[in-house]
């Protein structure tokens, strides 16, 4: 390759292209996260097929360039973030209102607590990522968020399915996140 051809190729992949790709990646991550979160507030059947979406998000999260740099801080912060995602997902799955319809299908619909837990989970991901970047020089890696969303959804789904056998009534069943005011005051006494 001649030096002019090399300069031409280098000019075609300028640093600005990387910034544009990062912005596009962040925009797509925010869009998919918004779709996932908004879907939590529609009445939806609790189905095992949700694990397919979890798997797709997880696979996207481990595709190159991978969810973290192959450094001790990179892997450490990835593990910390995934542990938080597991915890938030499990707690959401334990508290999301669920009930059975007239045909016995298991349904769920998120509430304020669901929203707070989702936003806290996303905030935690960005805070952990910022700490890794600022104090340890780890680069932002959006694929870790794909993996995190897949892990947290899987944990939520698993917790909801574990609760399924105990859900017998129609209409939303009281949980810590959706008790009525009267129920809260009665429990506090």
PDB file of C-alpha atoms in Angstrom:
ATOM      1  CA  UNK A   1       0.000   0.000   0.000  1.00  0.00           C
ATOM      2  CA  UNK A   2       1.336   3.409  -0.894  1.00  0.00           C
ATOM      3  CA  UNK A   3       1.640   6.091   1.713  1.00  0.00           C
ATOM      4  CA  UNK A   4      -1.053   8.174  -0.013  1.00  0.00           C
ATOM      5  CA  UNK A   5      -3.456   5.226   0.158  1.00  0.00           C
ATOM      6  CA  UNK A   6      -2.641   4.820   3.859  1.00  0.00           C
ATOM      7  CA  UNK A   7      -3.316   8.504   4.520  1.00  0.00           C
ATOM      8  CA  UNK A   8      -6.595   8.226   2.612  1.00  0.00           C
ATOM      9  CA  UNK A   9      -7.708   5.291   4.767  1.00  0.00           C
ATOM     10  CA  UNK A  10      -6.660   7.097   7.945  1.00  0.00           C
ATOM     11  CA  UNK A  11      -8.592  10.190   6.876  1.00  0.00           C
ATOM     12  CA  UNK A  12     -11.691   8.082   6.247  1.00  0.00           C
ATOM     13  CA  UNK A  13     -11.648   6.890   9.858  1.00  0.00           C
ATOM     14  CA  UNK A  14     -11.107  10.104  11.746  1.00  0.00           C
ATOM     15  CA  UNK A  15     -11.499  10.385  15.567  1.00  0.00           C
ATOM     16  CA  UNK A  16     -14.812  12.179  14.960  1.00  0.00           C
ATOM     17  CA  UNK A  17     -16.197   8.890  13.596  1.00  0.00           C
ATOM     18  CA  UNK A  18     -15.549   7.246  16.976  1.00  0.00           C
ATOM     19  CA  UNK A  19     -17.438  10.018  18.772  1.00  0.00           C
ATOM     20  CA  UNK A  20     -20.372   9.651  16.394  1.00  0.00           C
ATOM     21  CA  UNK A  21     -20.414   5.885  16.903  1.00  0.00           C
ATOM     22  CA  UNK A  22     -20.360   6.338  20.691  1.00  0.00           C
ATOM     23  CA  UNK A  23     -23.270   8.798  20.496  1.00  0.00           C
ATOM     24  CA  UNK A  24     -25.238   6.421  18.274  1.00  0.00           C
ATOM     25  CA  UNK A  25     -24.516   3.539  20.665  1.00  0.00           C
ATOM     26  CA  UNK A  26     -25.637   5.588  23.674  1.00  0.00           C
ATOM     27  CA  UNK A  27     -28.800   6.697  21.831  1.00  0.00           C
ATOM     28  CA  UNK A  28     -29.683   3.092  20.915  1.00  0.00           C
ATOM     29  CA  UNK A  29     -29.012   1.931  24.493  1.00  0.00           C
ATOM     30  CA  UNK A  30     -31.274   4.663  25.869  1.00  0.00           C
ATOM     31  CA  UNK A  31     -33.983   3.857  23.310  1.00  0.00           C
ATOM     32  CA  UNK A  32     -33.972   0.110  24.062  1.00  0.00           C
ATOM     33  CA  UNK A  33     -33.837   0.787  27.815  1.00  0.00           C
ATOM     34  CA  UNK A  34     -36.796   3.166  27.497  1.00  0.00           C
ATOM     35  CA  UNK A  35     -38.790   0.551  25.550  1.00  0.00           C
ATOM     36  CA  UNK A  36     -38.009  -2.088  28.193  1.00  0.00           C
ATOM     37  CA  UNK A  37     -38.926   0.231  31.064  1.00  0.00           C
ATOM     38  CA  UNK A  38     -42.135   1.535  29.449  1.00  0.00           C
ATOM     39  CA  UNK A  39     -43.238  -2.039  28.712  1.00  0.00           C
ATOM     40  CA  UNK A  40     -43.042  -2.715  32.454  1.00  0.00           C
ATOM     41  CA  UNK A  41     -46.063  -0.439  32.952  1.00  0.00           C
ATOM     42  CA  UNK A  42     -48.379  -2.227  30.555  1.00  0.00           C
ATOM     43  CA  UNK A  43     -50.369  -5.250  31.665  1.00  0.00           C
ATOM     44  CA  UNK A  44     -48.381  -8.152  30.259  1.00  0.00           C
ATOM     45  CA  UNK A  45     -48.453 -11.895  30.652  1.00  0.00           C
ATOM     46  CA  UNK A  46     -45.560 -13.419  32.581  1.00  0.00           C
ATOM     47  CA  UNK A  47     -44.129 -15.879  30.058  1.00  0.00           C
ATOM     48  CA  UNK A  48     -40.978 -17.946  29.782  1.00  0.00           C
ATOM     49  CA  UNK A  49     -40.346 -16.425  26.317  1.00  0.00           C
ATOM     50  CA  UNK A  50     -39.023 -13.338  28.100  1.00  0.00           C
ATOM     51  CA  UNK A  51     -35.818 -15.305  28.684  1.00  0.00           C
ATOM     52  CA  UNK A  52     -35.233 -15.185  24.903  1.00  0.00           C
ATOM     53  CA  UNK A  53     -35.031 -11.369  25.075  1.00  0.00           C
ATOM     54  CA  UNK A  54     -32.765 -11.624  28.108  1.00  0.00           C
ATOM     55  CA  UNK A  55     -30.492 -13.982  26.177  1.00  0.00           C
ATOM     56  CA  UNK A  56     -30.417 -11.695  23.124  1.00  0.00           C
ATOM     57  CA  UNK A  57     -29.477  -8.691  25.271  1.00  0.00           C
ATOM     58  CA  UNK A  58     -26.864 -10.763  27.085  1.00  0.00           C
ATOM     59  CA  UNK A  59     -25.345 -12.051  23.850  1.00  0.00           C
ATOM     60  CA  UNK A  60     -25.219  -8.503  22.474  1.00  0.00           C
ATOM     61  CA  UNK A  61     -23.470  -7.506  25.695  1.00  0.00           C
ATOM     62  CA  UNK A  62     -20.635  -9.987  25.237  1.00  0.00           C
ATOM     63  CA  UNK A  63     -20.056  -9.499  21.511  1.00  0.00           C
ATOM     64  CA  UNK A  64     -16.895  -7.601  20.593  1.00  0.00           C
ATOM     65  CA  UNK A  65     -15.622  -5.336  21.937  1.00  0.00           C
ATOM     66  CA  UNK A  66     -16.993  -7.126  25.005  1.00  0.00           C
ATOM     67  CA  UNK A  67     -18.545  -5.742  28.176  1.00  0.00           C
ATOM     68  CA  UNK A  68     -15.266  -4.504  29.685  1.00  0.00           C
ATOM     69  CA  UNK A  69     -11.569  -4.104  29.101  1.00  0.00           C
ATOM     70  CA  UNK A  70      -9.538  -7.186  30.021  1.00  0.00           C
ATOM     71  CA  UNK A  71      -8.032  -5.406  33.018  1.00  0.00           C
ATOM     72  CA  UNK A  72      -8.470  -6.023  36.724  1.00  0.00           C
ATOM     73  CA  UNK A  73     -10.405  -2.766  37.261  1.00  0.00           C
ATOM     74  CA  UNK A  74     -12.489  -3.324  34.106  1.00  0.00           C
ATOM     75  CA  UNK A  75     -13.582  -6.816  35.105  1.00  0.00           C
ATOM     76  CA  UNK A  76     -14.043  -5.800  38.753  1.00  0.00           C
ATOM     77  CA  UNK A  77     -16.384  -2.943  37.877  1.00  0.00           C
ATOM     78  CA  UNK A  78     -18.255  -5.165  35.418  1.00  0.00           C
ATOM     79  CA  UNK A  79     -18.834  -7.767  38.157  1.00  0.00           C
ATOM     80  CA  UNK A  80     -19.911  -5.070  40.629  1.00  0.00           C
ATOM     81  CA  UNK A  81     -22.385  -3.637  38.107  1.00  0.00           C
ATOM     82  CA  UNK A  82     -23.792  -7.063  37.246  1.00  0.00           C
ATOM     83  CA  UNK A  83     -24.218  -7.904  40.939  1.00  0.00           C
ATOM     84  CA  UNK A  84     -26.261  -4.722  41.379  1.00  0.00           C
ATOM     85  CA  UNK A  85     -28.288  -5.611  38.273  1.00  0.00           C
ATOM     86  CA  UNK A  86     -29.050  -9.051  39.707  1.00  0.00           C
ATOM     87  CA  UNK A  87     -30.155  -7.507  42.996  1.00  0.00           C
ATOM     88  CA  UNK A  88     -32.343  -4.834  41.410  1.00  0.00           C
ATOM     89  CA  UNK A  89     -33.911  -7.368  39.036  1.00  0.00           C
ATOM     90  CA  UNK A  90     -34.641  -9.840  41.816  1.00  0.00           C
ATOM     91  CA  UNK A  91     -36.201  -7.157  44.026  1.00  0.00           C
ATOM     92  CA  UNK A  92     -38.333  -5.856  41.147  1.00  0.00           C
ATOM     93  CA  UNK A  93     -39.497  -9.405  40.459  1.00  0.00           C
ATOM     94  CA  UNK A  94     -40.429  -9.852  44.124  1.00  0.00           C
ATOM     95  CA  UNK A  95     -42.398  -6.587  44.313  1.00  0.00           C
ATOM     96  CA  UNK A  96     -44.016  -6.087  40.905  1.00  0.00           C
ATOM     97  CA  UNK A  97     -47.810  -6.462  41.150  1.00  0.00           C
ATOM     98  CA  UNK A  98     -49.000  -9.774  39.671  1.00  0.00           C
ATOM     99  CA  UNK A  99     -52.378 -11.481  39.366  1.00  0.00           C
ATOM    100  CA  UNK A 100     -54.261 -14.072  37.334  1.00  0.00           C
ATOM    101  CA  UNK A 101     -56.947 -13.238  34.818  1.00  0.00           C
ATOM    102  CA  UNK A 102     -60.204 -15.163  34.376  1.00  0.00           C
ATOM    103  CA  UNK A 103     -58.436 -17.845  32.315  1.00  0.00           C
ATOM    104  CA  UNK A 104     -55.645 -18.323  34.854  1.00  0.00           C
ATOM    105  CA  UNK A 105     -52.931 -16.492  32.900  1.00  0.00           C
ATOM    106  CA  UNK A 106     -50.355 -14.814  35.120  1.00  0.00           C
ATOM    107  CA  UNK A 107     -50.222 -11.057  34.493  1.00  0.00           C
ATOM    108  CA  UNK A 108     -48.049  -8.241  35.791  1.00  0.00           C
ATOM    109  CA  UNK A 109     -47.922  -4.459  35.656  1.00  0.00           C
ATOM    110  CA  UNK A 110     -45.267  -2.235  37.175  1.00  0.00           C
ATOM    111  CA  UNK A 111     -45.918   0.527  39.684  1.00  0.00           C
ATOM    112  CA  UNK A 112     -43.973   3.439  41.200  1.00  0.00           C
ATOM    113  CA  UNK A 113     -41.604   1.107  43.021  1.00  0.00           C
ATOM    114  CA  UNK A 114     -40.871  -0.666  39.730  1.00  0.00           C
ATOM    115  CA  UNK A 115     -39.989   2.675  38.146  1.00  0.00           C
ATOM    116  CA  UNK A 116     -37.790   3.715  41.081  1.00  0.00           C
ATOM    117  CA  UNK A 117     -35.937   0.389  40.943  1.00  0.00           C
ATOM    118  CA  UNK A 118     -35.378   0.641  37.165  1.00  0.00           C
ATOM    119  CA  UNK A 119     -34.124   4.205  37.367  1.00  0.00           C
ATOM    120  CA  UNK A 120     -31.920   3.333  40.348  1.00  0.00           C
ATOM    121  CA  UNK A 121     -30.483   0.380  38.431  1.00  0.00           C
ATOM    122  CA  UNK A 122     -29.663   2.529  35.400  1.00  0.00           C
ATOM    123  CA  UNK A 123     -28.228   5.269  37.602  1.00  0.00           C
ATOM    124  CA  UNK A 124     -26.072   2.692  39.380  1.00  0.00           C
ATOM    125  CA  UNK A 125     -24.724   1.474  36.017  1.00  0.00           C
ATOM    126  CA  UNK A 126     -23.712   4.989  35.019  1.00  0.00           C
ATOM    127  CA  UNK A 127     -22.213   5.776  38.453  1.00  0.00           C
ATOM    128  CA  UNK A 128     -20.166   2.555  38.485  1.00  0.00           C
ATOM    129  CA  UNK A 129     -19.058   3.276  34.909  1.00  0.00           C
ATOM    130  CA  UNK A 130     -18.129   6.856  35.806  1.00  0.00           C
ATOM    131  CA  UNK A 131     -16.090   5.727  38.823  1.00  0.00           C
ATOM    132  CA  UNK A 132     -14.285   3.200  36.634  1.00  0.00           C
ATOM    133  CA  UNK A 133     -13.569   5.871  34.029  1.00  0.00           C
ATOM    134  CA  UNK A 134     -12.584   8.734  36.313  1.00  0.00           C
ATOM    135  CA  UNK A 135     -10.543   6.902  38.916  1.00  0.00           C
ATOM    136  CA  UNK A 136      -9.236   3.910  36.951  1.00  0.00           C
ATOM    137  CA  UNK A 137      -9.105   5.158  33.363  1.00  0.00           C
ATOM    138  CA  UNK A 138     -11.520   2.529  32.069  1.00  0.00           C
ATOM    139  CA  UNK A 139     -13.273   3.595  28.854  1.00  0.00           C
ATOM    140  CA  UNK A 140     -17.049   3.840  28.550  1.00  0.00           C
ATOM    141  CA  UNK A 141     -18.333   0.582  27.124  1.00  0.00           C
ATOM    142  CA  UNK A 142     -21.991   0.543  26.172  1.00  0.00           C
ATOM    143  CA  UNK A 143     -22.052  -3.211  25.654  1.00  0.00           C
ATOM    144  CA  UNK A 144     -21.860  -3.633  29.435  1.00  0.00           C
ATOM    145  CA  UNK A 145     -25.253  -1.922  29.656  1.00  0.00           C
ATOM    146  CA  UNK A 146     -26.760  -4.404  27.173  1.00  0.00           C
ATOM    147  CA  UNK A 147     -25.453  -7.234  29.330  1.00  0.00           C
ATOM    148  CA  UNK A 148     -26.702  -5.520  32.486  1.00  0.00           C
ATOM    149  CA  UNK A 149     -30.233  -5.063  31.121  1.00  0.00           C
ATOM    150  CA  UNK A 150     -30.312  -8.723  30.041  1.00  0.00           C
ATOM    151  CA  UNK A 151     -29.141  -9.875  33.487  1.00  0.00           C
ATOM    152  CA  UNK A 152     -31.570  -7.647  35.405  1.00  0.00           C
ATOM    153  CA  UNK A 153     -34.526  -8.729  33.229  1.00  0.00           C
ATOM    154  CA  UNK A 154     -33.595 -12.389  33.702  1.00  0.00           C
ATOM    155  CA  UNK A 155     -33.406 -11.945  37.484  1.00  0.00           C
ATOM    156  CA  UNK A 156     -36.770 -10.147  37.498  1.00  0.00           C
ATOM    157  CA  UNK A 157     -38.365 -12.876  35.366  1.00  0.00           C
ATOM    158  CA  UNK A 158     -36.946 -15.617  37.577  1.00  0.00           C
ATOM    159  CA  UNK A 159     -38.285 -13.956  40.744  1.00  0.00           C
ATOM    160  CA  UNK A 160     -41.728 -13.462  39.188  1.00  0.00           C
ATOM    161  CA  UNK A 161     -41.897 -17.090  38.082  1.00  0.00           C
ATOM    162  CA  UNK A 162     -40.938 -18.234  41.574  1.00  0.00           C
ATOM    163  CA  UNK A 163     -43.876 -16.207  42.933  1.00  0.00           C
ATOM    164  CA  UNK A 164     -46.293 -17.583  40.324  1.00  0.00           C
ATOM    165  CA  UNK A 165     -47.583 -20.578  42.293  1.00  0.00           C
ATOM    166  CA  UNK A 166     -48.630 -18.323  45.181  1.00  0.00           C
ATOM    167  CA  UNK A 167     -50.666 -15.979  42.971  1.00  0.00           C
ATOM    168  CA  UNK A 168     -54.234 -17.220  42.930  1.00  0.00           C
ATOM    169  CA  UNK A 169     -56.506 -14.177  42.996  1.00  0.00           C
ATOM    170  CA  UNK A 170     -57.721 -11.971  40.210  1.00  0.00           C
ATOM    171  CA  UNK A 171     -56.606  -8.350  40.156  1.00  0.00           C
ATOM    172  CA  UNK A 172     -53.256  -7.061  41.383  1.00  0.00           C
ATOM    173  CA  UNK A 173     -52.063  -8.838  44.505  1.00  0.00           C
ATOM    174  CA  UNK A 174     -50.696  -6.577  47.282  1.00  0.00           C
ATOM    175  CA  UNK A 175     -46.919  -6.446  47.534  1.00  0.00           C
ATOM    176  CA  UNK A 176     -44.601  -4.076  49.349  1.00  0.00           C
ATOM    177  CA  UNK A 177     -44.807  -1.802  46.319  1.00  0.00           C
ATOM    178  CA  UNK A 178     -48.580  -1.665  45.803  1.00  0.00           C
ATOM    179  CA  UNK A 179     -50.305  -1.966  49.173  1.00  0.00           C
ATOM    180  CA  UNK A 180     -53.167   0.387  49.833  1.00  0.00           C
ATOM    181  CA  UNK A 181     -52.815   3.152  52.390  1.00  0.00           C
ATOM    182  CA  UNK A 182     -55.140   1.288  54.789  1.00  0.00           C
ATOM    183  CA  UNK A 183     -53.012  -1.861  54.475  1.00  0.00           C
ATOM    184  CA  UNK A 184     -49.808   0.102  55.171  1.00  0.00           C
ATOM    185  CA  UNK A 185     -51.259   1.716  58.310  1.00  0.00           C
ATOM    186  CA  UNK A 186     -52.642  -1.598  59.584  1.00  0.00           C
ATOM    187  CA  UNK A 187     -49.240  -3.242  59.194  1.00  0.00           C
ATOM    188  CA  UNK A 188     -47.483  -0.366  60.985  1.00  0.00           C
ATOM    189  CA  UNK A 189     -49.578  -0.855  64.133  1.00  0.00           C
TER     190      UNK A 189
END
